[in-house]
Structures are given as structure tokens and as C-alpha cells.
Amino acid sequence: MTVYLPIAELSVNILIILGMGAAVGFLSGMFGVGGGFLITPLLIFYNIPPVVAVATGANQVVASSISGAITHFRRGTIDIKLGTVLLCGGLVGATLGVWLFSLLRRVGQLDLVISLLYVVLLGSVGGLMLWESIGAMRKAAKNQSTPLRRPGQHNWIHGLPLKMRFKKSKIYLSVIPVATLGFCIGILTSVMGVGGGFIMVPAMIYLLRIPTSVVVGTSLFQIVFVSAYTVIVQASTNYTVDIVLAFVLMIAGVIGAQYGVRVGQRLRGEQLRALLALLVLAVGIRLAIELIIPPKDIYSVVSAGFGF
Amino acid sequence: MFDLARIGFVSLVLALAAPAAAQLQDEDASDFTEKLEIGISTDEISITSDFRGADLTIFGAIDGFDGNLLAQGKYNIIVTLEGPKENATVRKKQRVFGIWVNTSSMTFELVPESYSLSSTRDIETIAPPGEMGNMGIGVDHMRLVPLGFVGDGSNLGEFRNAFRQIRETSGVYQRDPGGVQFISSSLFKASVRLPANVPNGVHIVRAYLFRDGVFVAAKALPLRVVKTGLEQAITRAAHDQPVIYGLVAVLLAVITGWGASLLFRKE
């Protein structure tokens, strides 16, 4: 059963797309991540043009993050003030990112940059997570407690000016690192089609020392708005958001996520993190191989009218 | 469904009664008595979203022919269907520090997005390659003019070949050396192929008549290709109303995400 994707301009098997969406949705529900970093590479593996995969991935992130964001909002675990500062940086970053995206696409280096960014980010984040979770599993085996965060410790970030009081997070922090983090994530959202939670959450916990209780909700708050903004900007500058592809993915994704959450609750934290780390590494390695092996055809033709 | 059996827009045109087919660029060399007439019954084709390519039949007639030459098979006809023209960039990958990177590119000016050629026999045997080259008939003789600075031009041939090869492999450029057939002494039928990913816009049907290796006459007709259906409406919305399109995409995501969380909470 095929469906024609009007923006990607190719016919795909709808069952494969549904399966992809459901599998990523399941994993994202299980691990509590947005899934953008999985869906975009998977779409690229399935020969969806990377320009479409990235913009459409951002759309899928909106769907998979919104319900989480609403839940956290109801529970009151979002620091709106902190989230707004992150968001300000994020919107600027996403704007710059879309501009970069168009520029790279014009000079024909977009696919390469997307793949390289994925390899570097997935490789390093996956590696760090695996290392951390294996350490935690070892300690758990020896019945030692593992403090994720050492409270009271400060680093150079806390000496920066322009400090602001974030009541909900109970911290007094400079807006510079917060907005910078948002900015970087914004660039990643528009260039890679990811929400960026897998980088933002650890950065907020380890670098900014924001209490874990508000970290996930606040990062989801930023992700929903930045990815929604990215979708609109991508749609209006690059015309690369494929609404048919996005819709099929998100329908399968949100259903898959519900089951993923149930499975995730049965697994232990460090096991979950180790599994996620392996998954992240696997996707990164797959993309790295793609860059290294000789391509089928060293030439490619791009027509001005469509521009893939 | 749009299949061969239902190509209603193609009808046999003997007297070329269809005035809808506005003629353009007729190149009749005056010192020949032969005249070439071709016809298609419509100047517009609507293609639905499940379109998988189709054959388009064009009928034509030679007037004022020399009966002897015709009997000897000295008349040859080439019919082409040329898609809208766009600039096309060919990029070449090379290994840089172990990874494959696009290192060089060349942009060709206004080349057809699709090209289908039919002829009475292999075009290389119809007329000398020089003549075909001058007229730009056939994929191998198509004018590929590089845009901008190309250095010493030493890699021009390489990029041109790569371009032709990719376009032929993907099926948007095709040739059929037996696609034009005489159905009576001077009446012929040509079938050209519209590829599955046929571009929107004005396509041009061209017919060329050769007598004993010499170009005699040509005729051209425009053919508008318009895609219809939901997918086409989406494509149009994405390009004409991009901000609204983006907002709708986001709204769809919000409804889906929120809806699913409400739906599953009730269970």
C-alpha cells in the first residue's frame, strides 16, 4: 500500500512509515524522549530527502512533546520564567538555523552537515550516557546510591552576570547560559529536526544545576514552542514540511508512545539509560558508515525547481 | 485512474481540425515541398495523484511527399516531448578525510525536466551527428550550457555525461527508436512517454521530418500538464500559502498529540 508524499515527491509504503512512527513512538514513550533524533535518520535511511526529513521531523516532535508538556504544566513542574528565557534563545537559534539550512542547501552541503552533526552528537551523547549508566549499574550492583547531582556545587557558569531569580526552580542564575543553551538547541532543532531534549536535559542538570523536578517539564515547554516555530519557518522558507508524511508518523507515534510508557515504567532507570545509549550509538554508527562507504553514484543532479 | 485504455485526449487527427493546438516555432525550410502536420486533441492534461506514467500518442501526416522516396523509406520522423525547463546542478562527490563530500558542481542552463524521444529508427542513422547536434535533437545532442565560470572547461564532458546518465537512469529522459510508425503511406503515429514524476507546466511536442538524412520540416505543439488531486492541492498550498500551511501542520501536530493523551487517559 503506497502513499504519495507531495513535498518529498516520492511514493512510499505507508506500512513502513506507520511502523517507523510506531517504533520510534514506542521508544520515545519508553525513554521519555521526543524521538526526533531517531525519526529523522530513519527517514533519511528510507531515502526521504534529508531536507524533508529534517523539517518533517520537527513537526513530529511537536506532536510527541505536546502531551508531555501539558501534563507537566498541569502538575506545575514547568518553570515558565526559565522556559521563556530558554525559548527566547531558542527562537533566535531556530531562525539562524533555518537560514543556515537554506545556505547549506544552496551550496550543496546540507546532507553532509546533517549527517556529520548527527554522527558527532549521537556518538558523544550516546557514549557519555553509556559510560554513565554502566557506572551506575555497577554501583547499583554493589548497593551504593548514585547521586545524579551534587547539590551546593557551583561552577564558573554561576559567576556570570545578568543574574535572575527563577522562583520555581529556586535558583539564582545568569540568563546568559540559559539563553545560550536555548540558542544552541534552537539551531539543532532547525538543522537536525530534533527537539534537543537529549542534550538539553543533561545540560540543565549538570551544567546549570537546575533541580531535576522542573527540568523535563521546562525543556518540553521550550521544545514544543521552538519546534512549532521551526516548522512554520521551514514551511515558509524552504517549503520542505511534508504534511502527509508528518501526519502518518505522528498518528503512529503517539499510539506507540502510550505503550512505550508502560514498558518503560517496568525497567530500572540505569538499564533504561544504557539501552537508550546503545540505541543512540547504533543510529550514529549507521550514519557514520553511510559517510564512509563509497556512494552508488558520485554524481547527483539537483533541479532548481525542487532543489533536493 | 489514468491508464492507457482511457487516454481520451488523444484522438486521431487527420485533417488537423483542432484549432486548440496553437502552433509555435514551425521551421519549414522553403525549398522543400514537404509539409509536416501533427495533432493532439487537447492542449491540457490533468493528472491525478496516483498517476504512474502513461504513453501519449501523437498522429501526424506528411503532405507533398515524393512517392518514390517514401516507398524507399527515405522519410524519417522524430517526435519529442519536452518538459518545462529549469536550471539543473550536477554535483560530484569526492573522498575528503575519509568521508564523501560534494566537492565540485556545475549548473546547466534551462534543461528540460523531462524528455521523451520517439523515432522511426535510431536517430544516429537518420542524419549525421553534426546535424542532430545543431538542432539539439536527442539526449546526446541536448544543449547543456554551463552557467557561470567553469574554469578551463576540462570537466565539462564529465558533468554532461553524468547529467545525461542520471536523467536516463531515473527515467525522466527516455528514447524509443521504434516509437514512430507509419500507419499508411504518409500517415504516422508516434508514442512518447510521460514519466511517472512528470513535471507540471507547459510541455512541448515537437516533430521533425528528415528526407534522406536532410532536415525538411518541423512542427511543435504545446501541451499543458496540470496535476490534480489532494496531493497536488497540498503541494500548491505549501508553495502559495506557506505560512498558513506551516500553521496547519503545527495545529495538526498539537491536535494529534493532545488528542492521543486525552484518548488514552480515559482507558
CSV table of N, CA, C and O in Angstrom, one decimal, chain A residues 2 4 6-7 11 59 62-63 66-67 70 74 105-109 112 116 228 231-232 235-236 239 241-244 247 250-251 254-255 258-259 262 291-295 297-306, chain B residues 49 52 86-93 95 98-103 113 158-159 162-163 166-167 199 227 231-232 234-235 238-239 242-243 245-250 252-254 256-258 260-262 264-265 267:
chain,number,residue,atom,x,y,z
A,2,THR,N,0.8,2.0,-1.1
A,2,THR,CA,1.7,3.1,-1.2
A,2,THR,C,0.9,4.4,-1.0
A,2,THR,O,-0.3,4.5,-1.2
A,4,TYR,N,1.6,8.7,-1.7
A,4,TYR,CA,2.5,9.6,-2.4
A,4,TYR,C,2.7,10.8,-1.5
A,4,TYR,O,1.8,11.4,-1.0
A,6,PRO,N,3.6,14.4,-1.2
A,6,PRO,CA,3.6,15.5,-2.1
A,6,PRO,C,4.9,16.4,-2.1
A,6,PRO,O,5.3,16.9,-3.1
A,7,ILE,N,5.4,16.6,-0.9
A,7,ILE,CA,6.6,17.5,-0.8
A,7,ILE,C,7.9,16.7,-1.0
A,7,ILE,O,8.7,17.2,-1.7
A,11,SER,N,6.8,8.1,-3.8
A,11,SER,CA,5.8,7.2,-3.2
A,11,SER,C,6.4,6.3,-2.2
A,11,SER,O,7.5,5.8,-2.5
A,59,ASN,N,8.1,18.6,12.9
A,59,ASN,CA,6.7,18.6,13.0
A,59,ASN,C,6.3,17.4,13.9
A,59,ASN,O,5.4,17.6,14.8
A,62,VAL,N,6.7,18.2,17.6
A,62,VAL,CA,5.6,18.9,18.2
A,62,VAL,C,4.6,18.0,18.8
A,62,VAL,O,4.2,18.1,19.9
A,63,ALA,N,4.2,17.0,17.9
A,63,ALA,CA,3.1,16.1,18.4
A,63,ALA,C,3.5,15.3,19.5
A,63,ALA,O,2.8,15.0,20.5
A,66,ILE,N,3.9,17.6,22.9
A,66,ILE,CA,2.9,18.4,23.4
A,66,ILE,C,2.1,17.8,24.6
A,66,ILE,O,1.8,18.5,25.6
A,67,SER,N,1.9,16.5,24.5
A,67,SER,CA,1.1,15.9,25.6
A,67,SER,C,1.9,15.9,26.9
A,67,SER,O,1.4,16.1,28.0
A,70,ILE,N,1.9,19.4,28.4
A,70,ILE,CA,0.6,19.7,29.0
A,70,ILE,C,0.5,19.0,30.4
A,70,ILE,O,0.1,19.6,31.4
A,74,ARG,N,0.1,21.0,34.0
A,74,ARG,CA,-0.9,20.7,35.0
A,74,ARG,C,-0.3,20.4,36.3
A,74,ARG,O,-0.9,20.8,37.3
A,105,ARG,N,22.0,24.3,1.9
A,105,ARG,CA,21.2,23.6,0.8
A,105,ARG,C,21.6,24.2,-0.5
A,105,ARG,O,21.8,23.5,-1.5
A,106,ARG,N,21.8,25.5,-0.6
A,106,ARG,CA,22.2,26.2,-1.8
A,106,ARG,C,23.6,25.8,-2.3
A,106,ARG,O,23.8,25.6,-3.4
A,107,VAL,N,24.5,25.6,-1.3
A,107,VAL,CA,25.9,25.2,-1.7
A,107,VAL,C,26.0,23.7,-1.8
A,107,VAL,O,27.1,23.3,-2.1
A,108,GLY,N,25.0,23.0,-1.5
A,108,GLY,CA,25.0,21.5,-1.7
A,108,GLY,C,25.7,20.8,-0.6
A,108,GLY,O,26.2,19.6,-0.8
A,109,GLN,N,25.8,21.3,0.5
A,109,GLN,CA,26.5,20.6,1.6
A,109,GLN,C,25.5,20.3,2.8
A,109,GLN,O,26.0,19.8,3.8
A,112,LEU,N,25.5,16.5,4.0
A,112,LEU,CA,26.7,16.2,4.7
A,112,LEU,C,26.7,16.8,6.1
A,112,LEU,O,27.0,16.0,7.1
A,116,LEU,N,26.9,14.7,9.5
A,116,LEU,CA,28.0,14.9,10.4
A,116,LEU,C,27.6,15.3,11.8
A,116,LEU,O,28.1,14.8,12.8
A,228,ALA,N,7.6,24.0,16.9
A,228,ALA,CA,6.5,24.6,16.2
A,228,ALA,C,6.9,25.8,15.4
A,228,ALA,O,6.5,25.9,14.2
A,231,VAL,N,8.9,24.6,12.4
A,231,VAL,CA,8.0,24.0,11.3
A,231,VAL,C,7.5,25.2,10.5
A,231,VAL,O,7.5,25.1,9.2
A,232,ILE,N,7.0,26.2,11.1
A,232,ILE,CA,6.4,27.3,10.4
A,232,ILE,C,7.5,28.0,9.5
A,232,ILE,O,7.2,28.3,8.3
A,235,ALA,N,8.5,25.7,6.7
A,235,ALA,CA,7.5,25.7,5.7
A,235,ALA,C,7.5,26.9,4.8
A,235,ALA,O,7.3,26.9,3.6
A,236,SER,N,7.8,28.1,5.4
A,236,SER,CA,7.7,29.3,4.6
A,236,SER,C,9.0,29.7,3.9
A,236,SER,O,8.9,30.5,3.0
A,239,TYR,N,9.9,25.3,2.1
A,239,TYR,CA,8.8,24.5,1.6
A,239,TYR,C,9.1,23.0,1.7
A,239,TYR,O,8.8,22.2,0.8
A,241,VAL,N,8.2,21.0,4.6
A,241,VAL,CA,7.4,20.2,5.6
A,241,VAL,C,6.4,19.4,4.8
A,241,VAL,O,5.6,19.9,4.1
A,242,ASP,N,6.5,18.1,4.9
A,242,ASP,CA,5.6,17.2,4.2
A,242,ASP,C,4.5,16.8,5.2
A,242,ASP,O,4.7,16.0,6.1
A,243,ILE,N,3.3,17.4,5.0
A,243,ILE,CA,2.3,17.3,6.0
A,243,ILE,C,1.7,15.8,6.0
A,243,ILE,O,1.3,15.3,7.0
A,244,VAL,N,1.7,15.2,4.8
A,244,VAL,CA,1.2,13.8,4.7
A,244,VAL,C,2.1,12.9,5.5
A,244,VAL,O,1.7,12.1,6.4
A,247,PHE,N,1.9,13.6,9.3
A,247,PHE,CA,0.6,13.1,9.9
A,247,PHE,C,0.7,11.6,10.1
A,247,PHE,O,0.3,11.1,11.2
A,250,MET,N,3.0,10.9,13.0
A,250,MET,CA,2.6,11.3,14.4
A,250,MET,C,1.4,10.5,14.9
A,250,MET,O,1.4,10.2,16.1
A,251,ILE,N,0.5,10.0,14.0
A,251,ILE,CA,-0.5,9.2,14.4
A,251,ILE,C,0.0,7.9,15.0
A,251,ILE,O,-0.3,7.5,16.1
A,254,VAL,N,2.2,8.7,18.4
A,254,VAL,CA,1.5,8.9,19.7
A,254,VAL,C,0.9,7.7,20.2
A,254,VAL,O,0.9,7.5,21.5
A,255,ILE,N,0.5,6.8,19.3
A,255,ILE,CA,-0.1,5.5,19.8
A,255,ILE,C,1.1,4.6,20.4
A,255,ILE,O,1.0,4.1,21.5
A,258,GLN,N,2.2,5.5,23.9
A,258,GLN,CA,1.4,5.1,25.0
A,258,GLN,C,1.9,3.7,25.6
A,258,GLN,O,1.9,3.5,26.8
A,259,TYR,N,2.2,2.8,24.6
A,259,TYR,CA,2.6,1.5,25.0
A,259,TYR,C,4.1,1.5,25.6
A,259,TYR,O,4.4,0.8,26.5
A,262,ARG,N,4.3,2.4,29.2
A,262,ARG,CA,4.0,1.3,30.1
A,262,ARG,C,5.2,0.4,30.3
A,262,ARG,O,5.5,-0.1,31.4
A,291,LEU,N,28.6,7.7,5.5
A,291,LEU,CA,29.5,8.8,5.1
A,291,LEU,C,30.8,8.2,4.5
A,291,LEU,O,31.5,8.8,3.7
A,292,ILE,N,31.2,7.0,5.0
A,292,ILE,CA,32.5,6.5,4.7
A,292,ILE,C,32.5,5.6,3.5
A,292,ILE,O,33.4,5.6,2.7
A,293,ILE,N,31.4,4.7,3.4
A,293,ILE,CA,31.4,3.8,2.2
A,293,ILE,C,31.2,4.6,0.9
A,293,ILE,O,30.5,5.6,0.9
A,294,PRO,N,31.8,4.1,-0.2
A,294,PRO,CA,31.7,4.8,-1.4
A,294,PRO,C,30.2,4.9,-1.9
A,294,PRO,O,29.5,3.9,-1.8
A,295,PRO,N,29.7,6.0,-2.3
A,295,PRO,CA,28.3,6.1,-2.7
A,295,PRO,C,28.1,5.4,-4.0
A,295,PRO,O,29.0,5.2,-4.8
A,297,ASP,N,26.5,6.4,-6.7
A,297,ASP,CA,26.9,7.3,-7.8
A,297,ASP,C,27.5,8.5,-7.2
A,297,ASP,O,26.9,9.1,-6.3
A,298,ILE,N,28.7,8.9,-7.7
A,298,ILE,CA,29.3,10.0,-7.1
A,298,ILE,C,28.7,11.3,-7.6
A,298,ILE,O,29.0,12.4,-7.1
A,299,TYR,N,27.9,11.2,-8.6
A,299,TYR,CA,27.2,12.4,-9.1
A,299,TYR,C,25.8,12.5,-8.7
A,299,TYR,O,25.2,11.5,-8.4
A,300,SER,N,25.3,13.7,-8.5
A,300,SER,CA,23.9,13.8,-8.2
A,300,SER,C,23.4,15.1,-9.0
A,300,SER,O,24.1,16.0,-9.2
A,301,VAL,N,22.1,15.0,-9.4
A,301,VAL,CA,21.5,16.2,-10.1
A,301,VAL,C,20.5,16.8,-9.2
A,301,VAL,O,19.6,16.1,-8.7
A,302,VAL,N,20.5,18.1,-9.1
A,302,VAL,CA,19.6,18.9,-8.4
A,302,VAL,C,18.9,19.9,-9.4
A,302,VAL,O,19.6,20.6,-10.1
A,303,SER,N,17.6,19.9,-9.4
A,303,SER,CA,16.9,20.8,-10.3
A,303,SER,C,16.5,22.1,-9.5
A,303,SER,O,16.1,21.9,-8.3
A,304,ALA,N,16.6,23.2,-10.1
A,304,ALA,CA,16.4,24.5,-9.4
A,304,ALA,C,14.9,24.6,-8.9
A,304,ALA,O,14.7,25.1,-7.9
A,305,GLY,N,14.0,23.9,-9.6
A,305,GLY,CA,12.6,24.0,-9.2
A,305,GLY,C,12.3,23.3,-7.9
A,305,GLY,O,11.5,23.8,-7.1
A,306,PHE,N,13.1,22.2,-7.6
A,306,PHE,CA,12.8,21.5,-6.4
A,306,PHE,C,13.9,21.6,-5.4
A,306,PHE,O,13.7,21.9,-4.2
B,49,SER,N,-3.3,12.0,-8.7
B,49,SER,CA,-2.1,11.8,-7.8
B,49,SER,C,-1.6,10.4,-7.9
B,49,SER,O,-0.5,10.1,-7.6
B,52,ARG,N,1.0,6.9,-12.7
B,52,ARG,CA,2.2,6.1,-12.7
B,52,ARG,C,2.9,6.2,-14.1
B,52,ARG,O,3.6,5.3,-14.5
B,86,GLU,N,14.3,24.0,-16.6
B,86,GLU,CA,14.8,24.6,-15.3
B,86,GLU,C,16.4,24.5,-15.3
B,86,GLU,O,16.9,23.7,-16.0
B,87,ASN,N,17.0,25.3,-14.5
B,87,ASN,CA,18.4,25.1,-14.3
B,87,ASN,C,18.7,23.9,-13.5
B,87,ASN,O,17.9,23.6,-12.6
B,88,ALA,N,19.7,23.1,-13.8
B,88,ALA,CA,20.0,21.9,-13.1
B,88,ALA,C,21.4,21.8,-12.7
B,88,ALA,O,22.3,22.2,-13.5
B,89,THR,N,21.7,21.5,-11.4
B,89,THR,CA,23.0,21.5,-10.9
B,89,THR,C,23.5,20.0,-10.7
B,89,THR,O,22.8,19.2,-10.1
B,90,VAL,N,24.6,19.7,-11.3
B,90,VAL,CA,25.2,18.4,-11.1
B,90,VAL,C,26.3,18.5,-10.1
B,90,VAL,O,27.2,19.4,-10.2
B,91,ARG,N,26.3,17.7,-9.1
B,91,ARG,CA,27.3,17.7,-8.1
B,91,ARG,C,28.1,16.4,-8.1
B,91,ARG,O,27.6,15.4,-8.3
B,92,LYS,N,29.4,16.6,-7.8
B,92,LYS,CA,30.3,15.4,-7.7
B,92,LYS,C,30.9,15.2,-6.4
B,92,LYS,O,31.3,16.2,-5.7
B,93,LYS,N,30.8,14.0,-5.9
B,93,LYS,CA,31.4,13.7,-4.6
B,93,LYS,C,32.8,13.2,-4.7
B,93,LYS,O,33.2,12.5,-5.6
B,95,ARG,N,36.2,11.8,-2.0
B,95,ARG,CA,36.6,11.5,-0.6
B,95,ARG,C,37.5,12.5,0.0
B,95,ARG,O,38.5,12.8,-0.6
B,98,GLY,N,38.5,10.8,4.4
B,98,GLY,CA,37.7,9.5,4.6
B,98,GLY,C,36.2,9.6,4.4
B,98,GLY,O,35.6,8.6,4.4
B,99,ILE,N,35.7,10.8,4.3
B,99,ILE,CA,34.2,10.8,4.1
B,99,ILE,C,33.9,11.4,2.7
B,99,ILE,O,34.7,12.2,2.1
B,100,TRP,N,32.7,11.1,2.2
B,100,TRP,CA,32.4,11.5,0.9
B,100,TRP,C,31.7,12.8,0.9
B,100,TRP,O,30.6,13.0,1.5
B,101,VAL,N,32.2,13.8,0.2
B,101,VAL,CA,31.8,15.2,0.3
B,101,VAL,C,31.5,15.7,-1.2
B,101,VAL,O,32.3,15.4,-2.1
B,102,ASN,N,30.5,16.5,-1.4
B,102,ASN,CA,30.3,17.1,-2.6
B,102,ASN,C,31.4,18.2,-2.8
B,102,ASN,O,31.4,19.1,-2.0
B,103,THR,N,32.3,18.0,-3.8
B,103,THR,CA,33.4,18.9,-3.9
B,103,THR,C,33.3,19.8,-5.1
B,103,THR,O,33.8,20.9,-5.1
B,113,GLU,N,13.0,19.3,-17.8
B,113,GLU,CA,12.9,18.4,-16.7
B,113,GLU,C,12.5,17.0,-17.1
B,113,GLU,O,12.8,16.0,-16.4
B,158,GLU,N,32.6,15.4,-18.6
B,158,GLU,CA,32.3,14.5,-17.5
B,158,GLU,C,31.0,14.9,-16.8
B,158,GLU,O,30.1,14.0,-16.6
B,159,PHE,N,30.7,16.2,-16.6
B,159,PHE,CA,29.5,16.6,-15.9
B,159,PHE,C,28.3,16.4,-16.8
B,159,PHE,O,27.2,16.0,-16.4
B,162,ALA,N,27.5,12.7,-16.9
B,162,ALA,CA,26.8,12.3,-15.6
B,162,ALA,C,25.4,12.8,-15.6
B,162,ALA,O,24.5,12.0,-15.2
B,163,PHE,N,25.2,14.0,-16.1
B,163,PHE,CA,23.8,14.5,-16.1
B,163,PHE,C,22.9,13.7,-17.0
B,163,PHE,O,21.8,13.2,-16.5
B,166,ILE,N,22.3,10.2,-15.3
B,166,ILE,CA,21.3,10.2,-14.2
B,166,ILE,C,19.9,10.4,-14.6
B,166,ILE,O,19.0,9.7,-14.2
B,167,ARG,N,19.7,11.3,-15.6
B,167,ARG,CA,18.4,11.6,-16.1
B,167,ARG,C,17.8,10.4,-16.8
B,167,ARG,O,16.6,10.2,-16.7
B,199,PRO,N,6.8,16.6,-14.6
B,199,PRO,CA,6.7,17.9,-14.0
B,199,PRO,C,5.5,18.7,-14.5
B,199,PRO,O,5.1,18.5,-15.7
B,227,LYS,N,-1.3,18.8,-12.7
B,227,LYS,CA,-1.6,17.8,-11.7
B,227,LYS,C,-2.8,18.2,-10.9
B,227,LYS,O,-3.0,19.3,-10.6
B,231,GLU,N,-3.0,15.6,-3.3
B,231,GLU,CA,-1.6,15.8,-3.1
B,231,GLU,C,-1.1,17.1,-3.8
B,231,GLU,O,-0.3,17.8,-3.3
B,232,GLN,N,-1.8,17.3,-5.0
B,232,GLN,CA,-1.4,18.5,-5.7
B,232,GLN,C,-1.9,19.7,-5.0
B,232,GLN,O,-1.2,20.8,-4.9
B,234,ILE,N,-2.1,20.0,-1.8
B,234,ILE,CA,-1.2,20.2,-0.7
B,234,ILE,C,0.1,20.9,-1.2
B,234,ILE,O,0.6,21.8,-0.6
B,235,THR,N,0.6,20.4,-2.3
B,235,THR,CA,1.8,21.0,-2.9
B,235,THR,C,1.6,22.5,-3.2
B,235,THR,O,2.4,23.3,-2.9
B,238,ALA,N,1.5,24.4,0.0
B,238,ALA,CA,2.8,24.6,0.6
B,238,ALA,C,3.6,25.7,-0.1
B,238,ALA,O,4.4,26.3,0.6
B,239,HIS,N,3.4,25.9,-1.4
B,239,HIS,CA,4.1,26.9,-2.1
B,239,HIS,C,3.4,28.3,-2.1
B,239,HIS,O,4.1,29.3,-2.2
B,242,PRO,N,2.6,29.4,2.3
B,242,PRO,CA,3.5,28.6,3.2
B,242,PRO,C,3.3,28.9,4.7
B,242,PRO,O,3.4,27.9,5.4
B,243,VAL,N,2.9,30.1,5.1
B,243,VAL,CA,2.8,30.3,6.5
B,243,VAL,C,1.5,29.6,7.0
B,243,VAL,O,1.6,29.0,8.1
B,245,TYR,N,0.1,27.0,5.7
B,245,TYR,CA,0.5,25.6,5.6
B,245,TYR,C,1.3,25.2,6.8
B,245,TYR,O,0.9,24.2,7.4
B,246,GLY,N,2.3,26.0,7.2
B,246,GLY,CA,3.1,25.7,8.4
B,246,GLY,C,2.2,25.7,9.7
B,246,GLY,O,2.3,24.8,10.5
B,247,LEU,N,1.3,26.6,9.8
B,247,LEU,CA,0.4,26.7,10.9
B,247,LEU,C,-0.5,25.5,11.0
B,247,LEU,O,-0.7,24.9,12.1
B,248,VAL,N,-1.0,25.1,9.8
B,248,VAL,CA,-1.9,23.9,9.8
B,248,VAL,C,-1.1,22.7,10.2
B,248,VAL,O,-1.6,21.8,11.0
B,249,ALA,N,0.2,22.6,9.8
B,249,ALA,CA,1.0,21.4,10.1
B,249,ALA,C,1.2,21.4,11.6
B,249,ALA,O,1.1,20.3,12.3
B,250,VAL,N,1.4,22.5,12.2
B,250,VAL,CA,1.6,22.6,13.7
B,250,VAL,C,0.3,22.2,14.4
B,250,VAL,O,0.3,21.5,15.4
B,252,LEU,N,-2.1,20.5,13.4
B,252,LEU,CA,-2.3,19.0,13.2
B,252,LEU,C,-1.6,18.2,14.3
B,252,LEU,O,-2.1,17.3,14.9
B,253,ALA,N,-0.3,18.7,14.5
B,253,ALA,CA,0.6,18.0,15.5
B,253,ALA,C,0.0,18.2,16.9
B,253,ALA,O,0.0,17.3,17.7
B,254,VAL,N,-0.4,19.4,17.2
B,254,VAL,CA,-1.0,19.7,18.5
B,254,VAL,C,-2.2,18.9,18.8
B,254,VAL,O,-2.3,18.3,19.8
B,256,THR,N,-3.1,16.1,17.3
B,256,THR,CA,-2.8,14.7,17.4
B,256,THR,C,-2.2,14.3,18.7
B,256,THR,O,-2.6,13.4,19.4
B,257,GLY,N,-1.2,15.1,19.2
B,257,GLY,CA,-0.5,14.9,20.4
B,257,GLY,C,-1.4,15.0,21.6
B,257,GLY,O,-1.5,14.1,22.5
B,258,TRP,N,-2.2,16.1,21.6
B,258,TRP,CA,-3.1,16.3,22.7
B,258,TRP,C,-4.2,15.3,22.7
B,258,TRP,O,-4.6,14.7,23.8
B,260,ALA,N,-4.3,12.3,21.5
B,260,ALA,CA,-3.9,11.0,22.0
B,260,ALA,C,-3.8,10.9,23.5
B,260,ALA,O,-4.2,9.9,24.1
B,261,SER,N,-3.3,11.9,24.1
B,261,SER,CA,-3.1,11.9,25.5
B,261,SER,C,-4.5,11.9,26.2
B,261,SER,O,-4.7,11.2,27.3
B,262,LEU,N,-5.5,12.6,25.7
B,262,LEU,CA,-6.8,12.6,26.3
B,262,LEU,C,-7.5,11.2,26.1
B,262,LEU,O,-8.1,10.7,27.0
B,264,PHE,N,-6.1,8.3,25.6
B,264,PHE,CA,-5.5,7.2,26.4
B,264,PHE,C,-5.7,7.3,27.9
B,264,PHE,O,-5.6,6.4,28.6
B,265,ARG,N,-6.0,8.6,28.3
B,265,ARG,CA,-6.2,8.7,29.7
B,265,ARG,C,-7.5,8.1,30.2
B,265,ARG,O,-7.7,7.6,31.3
B,267,GLU,N,-8.9,5.4,29.2
B,267,GLU,CA,-8.9,4.0,29.3
B,267,GLU,C,-8.6,3.5,30.7
B,267,GLU,O,-7.8,4.0,31.4
